[in-house]
Coordinates of C-alpha atoms in Angstrom, one line a residue:
Chain A
M1387 CA 30.8 45.0 32.5
N1388 CA 29.6 41.7 32.3
T1389 CA 30.2 38.3 31.4
H1390 CA 28.1 35.6 29.5
G1391 CA 29.1 31.9 29.3
K1392 CA 28.9 28.0 30.8
V1393 CA 29.1 27.3 34.1
F1394 CA 31.2 25.1 35.8
R1395 CA 30.1 23.7 38.8
Y1396 CA 32.0 23.1 42.2
E1397 CA 31.3 21.7 46.0
D1398 CA 32.3 23.8 49.5
N1399 CA 36.0 24.2 50.3
V1400 CA 37.6 24.3 46.6
D1401 CA 41.3 25.1 48.1
T1402 CA 44.2 26.6 46.4
D1403 CA 45.9 23.4 46.4
V1404 CA 43.5 21.9 43.8
I1405 CA 42.9 25.0 41.8
I1406 CA 46.6 25.6 41.3
P1407 CA 48.7 22.8 43.1
A1408 CA 52.2 23.5 44.9
R1409 CA 54.1 21.3 42.8
Y1410 CA 54.1 23.8 39.8
L1411 CA 54.4 27.0 41.5
N1412 CA 57.8 27.3 40.4
T1413 CA 57.0 29.7 37.9
A1414 CA 55.4 32.6 38.2
N1415 CA 54.8 32.7 34.7
A1416 CA 50.7 33.2 34.5
A1417 CA 50.1 31.4 30.9
E1418 CA 52.4 28.6 32.2
L1419 CA 50.4 28.3 35.5
A1420 CA 47.1 28.5 33.7
L1421 CA 47.3 25.2 31.6
H1422 CA 46.8 23.2 35.4
C1423 CA 44.1 25.7 36.8
M1424 CA 41.4 23.4 38.8
E1425 CA 43.4 19.9 37.7
D1426 CA 43.3 18.3 40.7
I1427 CA 39.5 18.5 41.3
D1428 CA 39.0 18.6 37.3
P1429 CA 41.2 17.6 34.8
E1430 CA 39.2 18.7 32.1
F1431 CA 38.6 22.2 33.1
V1432 CA 41.3 23.6 31.4
H1433 CA 40.4 21.8 27.8
K1434 CA 36.5 22.8 28.0
V1435 CA 37.0 26.5 29.6
Q1436 CA 35.6 28.6 27.2
P1437 CA 36.1 32.6 27.7
G1438 CA 33.2 34.3 29.8
D1439 CA 32.7 31.2 31.1
V1440 CA 31.5 31.1 35.0
I1441 CA 32.5 29.3 38.0
V1442 CA 29.5 28.7 40.6
A1443 CA 30.8 26.9 44.2
G1444 CA 30.0 26.7 47.8
W1445 CA 31.0 28.1 51.0
N1446 CA 34.7 29.3 51.4
F1447 CA 35.8 29.3 47.7
G1448 CA 39.6 29.5 47.8
C1449 CA 40.5 28.2 51.3
G1450 CA 44.1 27.6 52.0
S1451 CA 47.0 29.1 50.7
S1452 CA 48.1 32.7 50.3
R1453 CA 48.9 32.2 46.5
E1454 CA 47.7 34.8 44.4
H1455 CA 48.8 32.1 41.7
A1456 CA 44.7 30.6 42.7
P1457 CA 42.8 33.8 41.1
L1458 CA 45.3 34.5 38.5
V1459 CA 45.3 31.3 36.7
I1460 CA 41.0 31.6 37.3
K1461 CA 41.6 34.7 35.1
T1462 CA 44.4 33.8 32.7
C1463 CA 42.1 31.1 31.8
K1464 CA 39.4 33.9 30.9
T1465 CA 36.8 32.6 33.3
G1466 CA 34.1 35.7 33.2
C1467 CA 33.7 35.2 37.4
V1468 CA 33.6 33.3 40.1
I1469 CA 30.3 32.7 42.0
A1470 CA 30.0 31.4 45.5
K1471 CA 28.2 31.5 48.6
S1472 CA 31.5 32.5 50.3
F1473 CA 35.3 33.6 49.6
A1474 CA 37.9 32.3 51.7
R1475 CA 39.4 35.7 53.1
I1476 CA 43.0 36.1 51.1
F1477 CA 41.3 34.8 48.0
Y1478 CA 38.9 37.2 47.9
R1479 CA 41.3 40.0 48.1
N1480 CA 43.3 38.3 46.1
A1481 CA 40.6 38.5 43.4
I1482 CA 40.3 42.1 43.7
N1483 CA 43.5 43.0 43.7
I1484 CA 43.9 41.5 40.3
G1485 CA 40.9 42.2 38.6
L1486 CA 39.2 38.8 38.8
P1487 CA 35.4 39.5 39.2
I1488 CA 33.8 37.4 42.2
L1489 CA 30.2 37.5 43.6
E1490 CA 29.1 36.3 46.8
C1491 CA 25.4 34.9 46.2
E1492 CA 24.1 32.1 48.2
A1493 CA 20.8 31.5 45.8
A1494 CA 22.5 31.8 42.6
A1495 CA 25.2 28.8 44.2
N1496 CA 22.3 26.9 45.0
E1497 CA 20.3 26.2 41.8
I1498 CA 22.3 27.4 39.3
Q1499 CA 23.7 24.2 37.6
A1500 CA 26.7 22.9 35.7
G1501 CA 26.1 23.4 31.9
D1502 CA 23.8 26.1 32.4
E1503 CA 24.1 29.5 30.2
V1504 CA 24.6 32.2 32.6
H1505 CA 24.8 36.2 31.9
V1506 CA 26.3 38.4 34.8
D1507 CA 26.2 41.9 34.8
F1508 CA 29.2 42.9 37.4
D1509 CA 27.5 46.5 37.7
T1510 CA 24.2 45.6 39.2
G1511 CA 25.3 42.4 40.3
I1512 CA 22.2 40.8 38.8
I1513 CA 22.9 37.2 37.6
R1514 CA 20.8 35.8 35.2
D1515 CA 20.5 32.0 34.7
V1516 CA 19.5 32.1 31.0
T1517 CA 18.8 28.3 30.8
T1518 CA 16.0 28.5 33.8
G1519 CA 15.2 32.1 33.0
K1520 CA 16.0 33.0 37.0
E1521 CA 17.7 35.8 38.5
Y1522 CA 19.7 36.6 41.6
Q1523 CA 21.0 39.5 43.2
A1524 CA 24.3 39.0 44.3
Q1525 CA 25.6 41.4 47.4
P1526 CA 27.2 44.8 46.2
F1527 CA 30.9 45.4 47.0
P1528 CA 31.4 48.4 49.3
D1529 CA 32.2 51.5 47.6
F1530 CA 35.7 51.0 48.8
I1531 CA 36.7 47.8 47.3
Q1532 CA 34.2 48.9 44.2
N1533 CA 37.1 51.9 43.6
I1534 CA 39.9 48.9 43.1
I1535 CA 37.8 47.1 41.1
T1536 CA 36.9 50.2 38.4
K1537 CA 40.7 51.5 38.8
G1538 CA 42.0 48.0 37.3
G1539 CA 43.3 46.6 41.1
L1540 CA 44.9 47.7 43.9
L1541 CA 48.4 48.7 42.3
A1542 CA 47.0 50.8 39.5
S1543 CA 44.6 52.3 42.2
L1544 CA 47.3 53.5 44.8
K1545 CA 49.5 54.4 41.8
E1546 CA 46.8 56.9 40.6
A1547 CA 46.4 58.3 44.3
Q1548 CA 49.8 59.2 44.6
Chain B
M1266 CA 31.3 50.0 73.1
G1267 CA 34.9 47.9 73.8
M1268 CA 37.4 46.8 71.7
T1269 CA 39.0 43.3 70.9
F1270 CA 42.6 42.9 71.3
T1271 CA 43.1 42.8 67.6
Q1272 CA 40.8 46.1 67.0
K1273 CA 43.2 48.2 69.3
I1274 CA 45.8 47.2 67.2
L1275 CA 44.2 48.2 64.2
A1276 CA 43.0 51.6 65.6
A1277 CA 46.5 52.2 66.9
H1278 CA 48.1 51.8 63.4
A1279 CA 45.4 53.3 61.8
G1280 CA 45.9 56.6 63.6
L1281 CA 42.3 56.1 65.0
E1282 CA 41.2 56.5 68.4
S1283 CA 38.7 53.5 67.7
V1284 CA 37.5 51.4 65.1
E1285 CA 34.6 48.9 65.0
A1286 CA 33.8 45.7 63.1
G1287 CA 33.4 46.1 59.5
Q1288 CA 34.9 49.8 59.4
L1289 CA 37.4 49.8 56.3
I1290 CA 41.0 51.5 57.4
Q1291 CA 44.0 51.9 56.0
A1292 CA 46.8 50.9 58.5
K1293 CA 50.8 51.5 59.0
L1294 CA 52.8 48.1 58.9
D1295 CA 55.7 47.3 60.8
I1296 CA 57.0 44.2 59.0
V1297 CA 56.2 43.1 55.3
L1298 CA 57.2 39.4 54.3
G1299 CA 57.1 37.4 51.3
N1300 CA 58.7 34.1 50.5
D1301 CA 60.4 32.4 47.4
I1302 CA 57.4 31.2 46.0
T1303 CA 55.1 34.9 46.3
T1304 CA 57.5 37.6 46.3
P1305 CA 58.1 36.7 42.6
V1306 CA 54.5 37.7 41.8
A1307 CA 55.3 40.4 44.3
I1308 CA 58.5 42.4 42.6
N1309 CA 56.8 41.7 38.7
E1310 CA 53.4 43.9 40.1
F1311 CA 55.7 46.0 42.3
T1312 CA 57.7 47.2 38.7
K1313 CA 54.9 46.6 36.3
A1314 CA 53.0 49.6 38.7
G1315 CA 56.5 51.6 37.9
F1316 CA 57.3 51.8 41.8
S1317 CA 60.9 51.8 42.3
D1318 CA 61.8 52.2 45.9
V1319 CA 60.8 50.7 49.1
F1320 CA 58.9 52.3 51.7
D1321 CA 61.3 51.5 53.9
K1322 CA 64.5 48.8 53.6
D1323 CA 63.9 47.6 57.7
K1324 CA 60.6 46.6 57.4
I1325 CA 60.4 44.1 54.6
A1326 CA 61.5 40.8 55.0
I1327 CA 62.2 38.0 52.3
V1328 CA 62.8 34.4 53.5
L1329 CA 63.7 31.8 50.6
D1330 CA 62.2 28.5 52.5
H1331 CA 59.6 26.8 50.2
F1332 CA 62.0 25.5 47.5
V1333 CA 65.2 25.4 48.8
P1334 CA 68.0 24.5 48.7
N1335 CA 66.5 24.7 45.0
K1336 CA 64.3 22.1 43.9
D1337 CA 64.9 22.7 40.1
I1338 CA 65.7 25.1 37.7
K1339 CA 62.6 27.1 37.8
A1340 CA 62.8 27.2 41.5
A1341 CA 66.6 28.7 41.5
E1342 CA 65.4 31.5 38.9
Q1343 CA 62.7 32.4 41.9
S1344 CA 65.1 32.4 44.6
K1345 CA 67.3 34.1 41.9
Q1346 CA 65.2 36.7 41.4
C1347 CA 63.9 37.6 45.0
R1348 CA 68.0 37.8 46.4
D1349 CA 68.5 40.6 43.2
F1350 CA 65.4 42.6 44.2
A1351 CA 66.5 42.3 48.0
C1352 CA 70.2 43.4 47.1
A1353 CA 69.1 46.2 44.8
H1354 CA 67.0 47.6 47.9
C1355 CA 69.4 46.9 50.2
V1356 CA 66.5 44.8 52.4
S1357 CA 67.8 43.9 55.5
H1358 CA 65.7 40.7 56.7
F1359 CA 66.8 38.9 53.4
F1360 CA 67.6 34.8 54.6
D1361 CA 69.2 33.1 52.2
V1362 CA 70.1 29.1 52.2
G1363 CA 72.7 28.7 55.3
K1364 CA 70.8 31.9 56.9
M1365 CA 67.4 30.8 56.2
G1366 CA 64.7 29.0 57.9
I1367 CA 60.9 28.4 57.9
E1368 CA 59.6 32.1 57.9
H1369 CA 57.0 31.9 60.8
A1370 CA 59.3 29.9 62.9
L1371 CA 62.6 32.3 62.2
L1372 CA 61.1 35.9 62.4
P1373 CA 59.9 35.1 65.9
E1374 CA 63.0 33.6 66.8
Q1375 CA 65.0 36.3 65.4
G1376 CA 63.3 39.1 66.9
I1377 CA 61.8 40.8 63.7
V1378 CA 58.3 40.5 64.6
T1379 CA 57.3 41.9 68.2
A1380 CA 54.4 42.4 70.4
G1381 CA 51.9 45.3 69.1
D1382 CA 52.8 45.1 65.4
C1383 CA 50.8 45.0 62.6
I1384 CA 52.0 42.3 59.5
I1385 CA 51.1 41.5 56.5
G1386 CA 52.6 38.2 55.1
A1387 CA 52.2 36.9 51.7
D1388 CA 52.0 33.6 53.3
S1389 CA 48.7 32.5 54.8
H1390 CA 50.5 31.2 58.1
T1391 CA 51.6 34.6 58.4
C1392 CA 48.7 34.5 61.6
T1393 CA 51.5 32.5 63.8
Y1394 CA 52.9 36.0 65.1
G1395 CA 49.5 36.5 67.0
A1396 CA 51.1 34.2 69.6
L1397 CA 53.3 37.2 70.4
G1398 CA 50.6 39.6 71.1
A1399 CA 50.9 41.1 67.4
F1400 CA 48.4 41.4 64.6
S1401 CA 49.3 39.3 62.2
T1402 CA 47.9 38.2 58.6
G1403 CA 48.1 36.5 55.2
V1404 CA 48.1 38.3 52.2
G1405 CA 48.7 38.1 48.7
S1406 CA 51.5 39.0 46.3
T1407 CA 49.7 42.3 45.4
D1408 CA 49.3 43.3 48.8
M1409 CA 52.8 42.5 49.6
A1410 CA 53.9 44.8 46.5
A1411 CA 51.4 47.5 48.2
G1412 CA 53.0 47.1 51.4
M1413 CA 56.4 47.1 50.3
A1414 CA 55.7 50.6 48.1
T1415 CA 53.8 52.0 50.6
G1416 CA 54.3 50.7 54.2
K1417 CA 50.1 50.6 54.5
A1418 CA 47.5 48.4 53.8
W1419 CA 43.8 48.7 54.0
F1420 CA 42.0 46.2 56.0
K1421 CA 38.1 45.5 57.1
V1422 CA 37.9 45.8 60.6
P1423 CA 37.1 42.1 62.0
S1424 CA 34.7 40.9 64.5
A1425 CA 36.2 38.3 67.2
L1426 CA 35.3 34.6 68.7
R1427 CA 36.7 34.3 71.9
F1428 CA 38.2 31.1 73.0
H1429 CA 38.3 31.3 77.0
L1430 CA 40.8 28.9 78.0
T1431 CA 40.9 26.7 81.6
G1432 CA 42.7 23.9 82.8
K1433 CA 45.9 22.5 81.6
L1434 CA 46.7 19.9 78.7
P1435 CA 47.6 16.5 79.5
A1436 CA 51.3 15.3 79.2
N1437 CA 50.6 13.7 75.9
C1438 CA 49.0 16.5 74.0
S1439 CA 50.5 19.8 72.9
G1440 CA 49.5 23.2 70.9
K1441 CA 48.4 21.1 68.2
D1442 CA 46.0 19.1 69.6
V1443 CA 44.4 22.3 70.6
I1444 CA 43.8 23.9 67.6
L1445 CA 43.1 20.7 65.8
S1446 CA 40.2 20.5 68.7
I1447 CA 38.9 23.9 68.3
I1448 CA 39.1 23.5 63.6
G1449 CA 36.7 20.3 64.5
K1450 CA 34.6 21.8 66.3
I1451 CA 34.3 25.3 64.5
G1452 CA 34.7 23.5 61.0
V1453 CA 37.4 25.2 58.3
D1454 CA 35.3 28.4 57.7
G1455 CA 34.2 28.8 61.3
A1456 CA 36.0 31.7 61.8
L1457 CA 35.9 33.0 58.4
Y1458 CA 36.7 36.9 58.0
K1459 CA 37.1 37.1 62.2
S1460 CA 39.9 37.3 64.7
M1461 CA 40.4 34.0 66.7
E1462 CA 41.3 35.7 70.1
F1463 CA 42.1 33.2 72.9
D1464 CA 42.3 33.9 76.9
G1465 CA 41.1 32.8 80.3
E1466 CA 43.5 31.3 83.0
G1467 CA 44.4 28.2 80.5
V1468 CA 47.1 30.2 78.7
A1469 CA 49.9 30.6 81.4
S1470 CA 49.9 27.0 80.8
L1471 CA 50.7 26.8 77.4
T1472 CA 54.6 27.5 76.4
M1473 CA 55.3 29.9 73.5
D1474 CA 55.6 27.1 71.0
D1475 CA 52.0 26.0 71.8
R1476 CA 50.6 29.2 71.1
L1477 CA 53.0 29.7 68.0
C1478 CA 51.3 26.3 66.7
I1479 CA 47.7 27.4 67.3
C1480 CA 48.0 31.0 66.0
N1481 CA 49.6 28.9 62.9
M1482 CA 46.8 27.3 62.3
A1483 CA 43.7 30.1 62.8
I1484 CA 44.2 30.0 59.1
E1485 CA 42.5 26.5 58.5
A1486 CA 39.3 27.8 60.5
G1487 CA 39.0 30.9 57.8
A1488 CA 40.4 33.2 60.8
K1489 CA 42.1 36.6 59.8
N1490 CA 43.9 36.2 62.6
G1491 CA 44.7 34.3 65.7
I1492 CA 46.1 36.1 69.3
F1493 CA 47.1 35.4 72.4
P1494 CA 47.5 38.1 75.3
V1495 CA 50.6 39.1 76.4
D1496 CA 51.8 37.5 79.6
D1497 CA 55.0 36.5 81.6
V1498 CA 55.4 34.1 78.8
T1499 CA 55.2 36.4 76.3
L1500 CA 57.8 38.5 78.1
A1501 CA 60.2 36.1 78.5
Y1502 CA 60.6 34.8 75.0
L1503 CA 60.6 38.5 73.5
K1504 CA 63.3 39.7 76.3
G1505 CA 66.8 40.1 74.4
R1506 CA 65.2 39.1 71.1
S1507 CA 63.1 42.2 70.0
E1508 CA 65.0 44.3 67.3
R1509 CA 62.4 46.8 68.4
E1510 CA 60.2 47.6 71.5
P1511 CA 57.4 45.7 71.9
V1512 CA 54.3 47.6 72.8
F1513 CA 51.7 46.1 75.1
Y1514 CA 48.0 46.1 73.7
E1515 CA 45.0 44.2 75.4
A1516 CA 40.9 43.4 74.8
D1517 CA 39.0 46.2 76.6
P1518 CA 36.8 44.4 79.4
D1519 CA 33.6 45.4 77.8
A1520 CA 34.8 44.0 74.5
V1521 CA 32.4 42.2 72.4
Y1522 CA 32.4 38.8 70.8
D1523 CA 30.5 37.3 67.9
E1524 CA 30.7 34.0 70.1
T1525 CA 32.8 32.7 73.0
Y1526 CA 34.0 29.3 73.2
E1527 CA 34.4 27.7 76.7
I1528 CA 38.3 25.3 76.2
D1529 CA 38.8 23.2 79.0
L1530 CA 42.5 22.0 78.1
S1531 CA 42.5 19.2 80.9
Q1532 CA 39.8 17.6 78.4
I1533 CA 42.1 17.9 75.2
T1534 CA 43.2 14.6 73.9
P1535 CA 45.5 13.3 71.1
T1536 CA 43.3 14.2 67.7
V1537 CA 44.1 13.7 64.3
A1538 CA 42.3 15.6 61.1
C1539 CA 41.6 12.8 58.5
P1540 CA 41.6 13.3 54.8
H1541 CA 40.6 15.7 53.0
L1542 CA 39.9 18.4 55.2
P1543 CA 41.4 19.9 58.5
E1544 CA 38.0 19.9 60.0
N1545 CA 37.6 16.7 59.6
T1546 CA 39.2 15.2 63.1
H1547 CA 38.8 12.2 65.3
P1548 CA 40.6 11.4 68.7
A1549 CA 43.9 9.2 67.9
S1550 CA 43.1 6.6 70.0
E1551 CA 39.8 6.0 68.1
L1552 CA 41.2 6.0 64.4
G1553 CA 42.0 1.7 64.7
D1554 CA 44.5 0.4 62.3
I1555 CA 45.5 2.8 59.7
K1556 CA 48.8 1.9 58.2
I1557 CA 51.0 4.4 57.1
D1558 CA 53.7 4.8 54.8
Q1559 CA 55.6 7.9 55.6
V1560 CA 55.5 9.9 58.8
V1561 CA 56.7 14.1 58.4
I1562 CA 57.9 15.9 61.5
G1563 CA 58.4 19.9 60.7
S1564 CA 57.1 22.5 59.2
C1565 CA 55.6 26.4 60.1
T1566 CA 53.7 24.6 62.4
N1567 CA 55.7 21.7 64.1
G1568 CA 59.6 22.4 63.2
R1569 CA 60.5 24.1 66.4
M1570 CA 62.5 23.1 69.2
E1571 CA 60.0 21.7 71.6
D1572 CA 58.5 19.6 68.5
M1573 CA 62.0 18.0 67.6
E1574 CA 62.2 17.4 71.6
T1575 CA 59.2 15.7 71.7
A1576 CA 60.4 13.9 68.8
Y1577 CA 63.6 12.9 70.2
R1578 CA 62.1 11.8 73.5
I1579 CA 59.9 9.1 71.7
L1580 CA 62.2 8.2 68.8
N1581 CA 65.8 7.8 71.0
G1582 CA 66.8 4.6 71.3
K1583 CA 63.7 2.9 69.0
K1584 CA 63.6 1.7 65.6
I1585 CA 61.2 3.4 62.7
A1586 CA 58.6 0.7 61.6
N1587 CA 59.7 -1.3 58.8
G1588 CA 58.0 0.1 55.8
V1589 CA 57.5 3.5 57.1
R1590 CA 59.4 6.7 55.7
C1591 CA 60.2 9.4 58.8
I1592 CA 61.5 12.7 57.3
I1593 CA 62.4 15.0 60.6
I1594 CA 62.9 19.1 59.3
P1595 CA 63.7 21.5 61.7
A1596 CA 62.7 24.6 60.8
T1597 CA 65.3 27.0 61.2
M1598 CA 69.3 26.5 61.4
Q1599 CA 69.2 27.5 65.3
I1600 CA 66.8 24.7 65.7
M1601 CA 68.8 22.5 63.4
R1602 CA 72.1 23.6 64.9
E1603 CA 70.7 22.7 68.7
C1604 CA 69.8 19.1 67.4
V1605 CA 72.8 18.4 66.3
E1606 CA 74.8 19.7 69.6
R1607 CA 72.3 17.6 72.1
G1608 CA 72.4 14.5 69.7
Y1609 CA 69.0 14.3 68.4
V1610 CA 70.3 14.1 64.8
T1611 CA 72.3 11.3 66.0
A1612 CA 69.3 9.7 67.7
F1613 CA 66.9 10.5 64.9
I1614 CA 69.2 8.6 62.5
D1615 CA 70.1 5.9 64.8
A1616 CA 66.1 5.4 64.5
G1617 CA 66.1 5.1 60.9
A1618 CA 64.8 8.7 60.1
V1619 CA 66.5 11.4 57.4
V1620 CA 67.1 14.7 58.9
S1621 CA 66.8 17.8 56.4
T1622 CA 67.9 21.3 56.5
P1623 CA 64.7 23.6 56.8
T1624 CA 62.3 23.7 54.2
C1625 CA 58.5 23.3 53.5
G1626 CA 59.2 21.0 50.7
P1627 CA 57.2 18.1 51.6
C1628 CA 54.1 20.2 53.3
L1629 CA 52.8 21.8 50.5
G1630 CA 53.6 18.4 48.0
G1631 CA 57.1 20.5 46.1
Y1632 CA 59.5 18.3 47.1
M1633 CA 61.4 16.3 49.9
G1634 CA 58.7 13.8 50.7
I1635 CA 56.2 13.5 47.9
L1636 CA 53.6 10.7 48.4
A1637 CA 52.5 7.9 45.2
A1638 CA 48.8 7.1 44.7
G1639 CA 47.2 5.5 47.5
E1640 CA 50.1 6.0 50.0
R1641 CA 49.6 7.5 53.6
C1642 CA 51.4 10.3 55.9
V1643 CA 51.1 11.3 59.3
A1644 CA 52.3 15.1 58.8
T1645 CA 52.3 17.7 61.9
T1646 CA 51.8 19.8 58.8
N1647 CA 48.8 22.0 58.5
R1648 CA 46.8 21.0 55.3
N1649 CA 45.7 17.7 53.9
F1650 CA 43.8 18.8 51.2
V1651 CA 43.1 16.5 48.2
G1652 CA 46.8 16.4 46.3
R1653 CA 48.8 18.4 49.2
M1654 CA 51.4 16.0 49.7
G1655 CA 51.5 14.3 46.3
H1656 CA 49.2 12.6 44.3
V1657 CA 45.5 13.2 44.2
E1658 CA 44.9 9.7 45.7
S1659 CA 47.5 10.0 48.7
E1660 CA 46.4 10.8 52.2
V1661 CA 47.7 13.2 54.5
Y1662 CA 46.5 12.9 58.2
L1663 CA 47.4 16.2 60.1
A1664 CA 48.6 15.4 63.7
S1665 CA 51.0 16.5 66.9
P1666 CA 54.4 15.7 67.1
A1667 CA 53.8 13.2 69.7
T1668 CA 51.5 11.6 67.8
A1669 CA 53.8 11.7 64.5
A1670 CA 56.9 10.0 66.2
T1671 CA 54.4 7.7 68.0
S1672 CA 53.2 6.0 64.5
A1673 CA 56.7 6.2 62.7
L1674 CA 57.5 3.3 65.7
T1675 CA 54.3 1.5 65.0
G1676 CA 53.7 2.1 61.2
Y1677 CA 49.6 2.8 62.3
I1678 CA 48.3 6.0 63.4
T1679 CA 49.0 5.9 66.8
A1680 CA 48.4 7.9 70.3
P1681 CA 51.4 8.8 72.3
K1682 CA 51.5 7.3 75.8
E1683 CA 51.5 9.9 78.4
E1684 CA 54.6 8.5 79.8
I1685 CA 56.9 8.6 76.9
A1686 CA 55.3 12.3 75.9

């Protein structure tokens, strides 16, 4: 699996309130929610994002609320993956559980710039900045988590195990 | 190698002699919790995956608290979906309007969570119940769905930060000032993926409401859970309340911690987290003249009986400053009733405040106290992110009930005087 697209770049501590503000959480409809993805930090995001594009951010991405709506709207906008220096733990679980690819890579998050074109291979964890020609190696997932990803999310993996 | 308090509980629930940090385990769950925002997503996932039965109708809690009484038609539809699911599966701990409270005040109050439990909740502040000596952590809706179906969850066993408490809090400080000070010190990801374990002789002087408040905001330091040792205060709180037999665990004497922080409670001062991160803390007395438009006293962090008592002691017989809207929200119906019986509600209204039935509403910018551009609020809630309580250009200052009530009277962020609080 891989993704290829342009980079949207954000700083540290991007919280779930700016990813999907709570005022919209009176619905669980993913398509409706996705219209407001990143609205309070970057109102242009939903108008500019193209399938396969990549979010690159600093430390503690997805901190705050446990709302699964946050990785869900990013996935529904067809964002290819999120690369960050670190992820808040509930966001990390939620992304794995719903099948939004995420990668931890400090060097990539430091150097890749907004608008760069990147290619990300999830199987190897190699992130290639096509614009600069530089390559980065992301932290690999433990086998247990890789298995959830391969099976298409937590519930699919549980159902298969039954 | 010795285990931390958290690791002891996780090992027992995974059926293992011992566990160590970093190990991936499957643990049995004592309670699986959800609310009116997160449960609909969980129900959809549960149904989509083809599950038909919940693992145990007595071990699931569904609390309608974020947008109730329903704020609009869509919120009403979400509540209805939760209600129908709870009814279809005979969920015994389903709390609707009239019985509900803010989940993290309600579950301990009702004895649904107890010492030694392993709990997940589709709400980040589920870490609150660590105050009772339980392992309790926030997860998302898919984990809630899996928990409802199987009664189990996967965890990566956390390492821990130890907070060794000594001394006794000054009279104008409470648990909120302790946890804000700690977050100010270690940062919003200072405990990322880790447990925050509290111990030391200072613990005995903290009330259960202080401990619930401290553990509630462990997530604001990125922690997986916060946990307090079981002592006489815990036993007195659990007595006659726990619906299941509590089980008492403790950290091994040779438990290994990533770091130990010494916290002298006597040195804590009234603390405020300024916009837009909970780590941006300052002593309330050093903030100067910051004019405010609104005060909110309530939430899963500070809507408990002691918080109401503090608000009453400060507001009784006084008047809220002109130009300040003061919203007081007791966190459960039992607390609400007590406030009515003790005459607090009359005193709050006479002071010029409004009093609402339990809801999370304003804390997350849902409804009941949304801020306009440029407005400032002092809130006893737990997050002050951009746009958290309304417009992206509004500001939230996090503080204790004593600081919030004192500020409501002056119209500026004001540290509580020792003699009032």
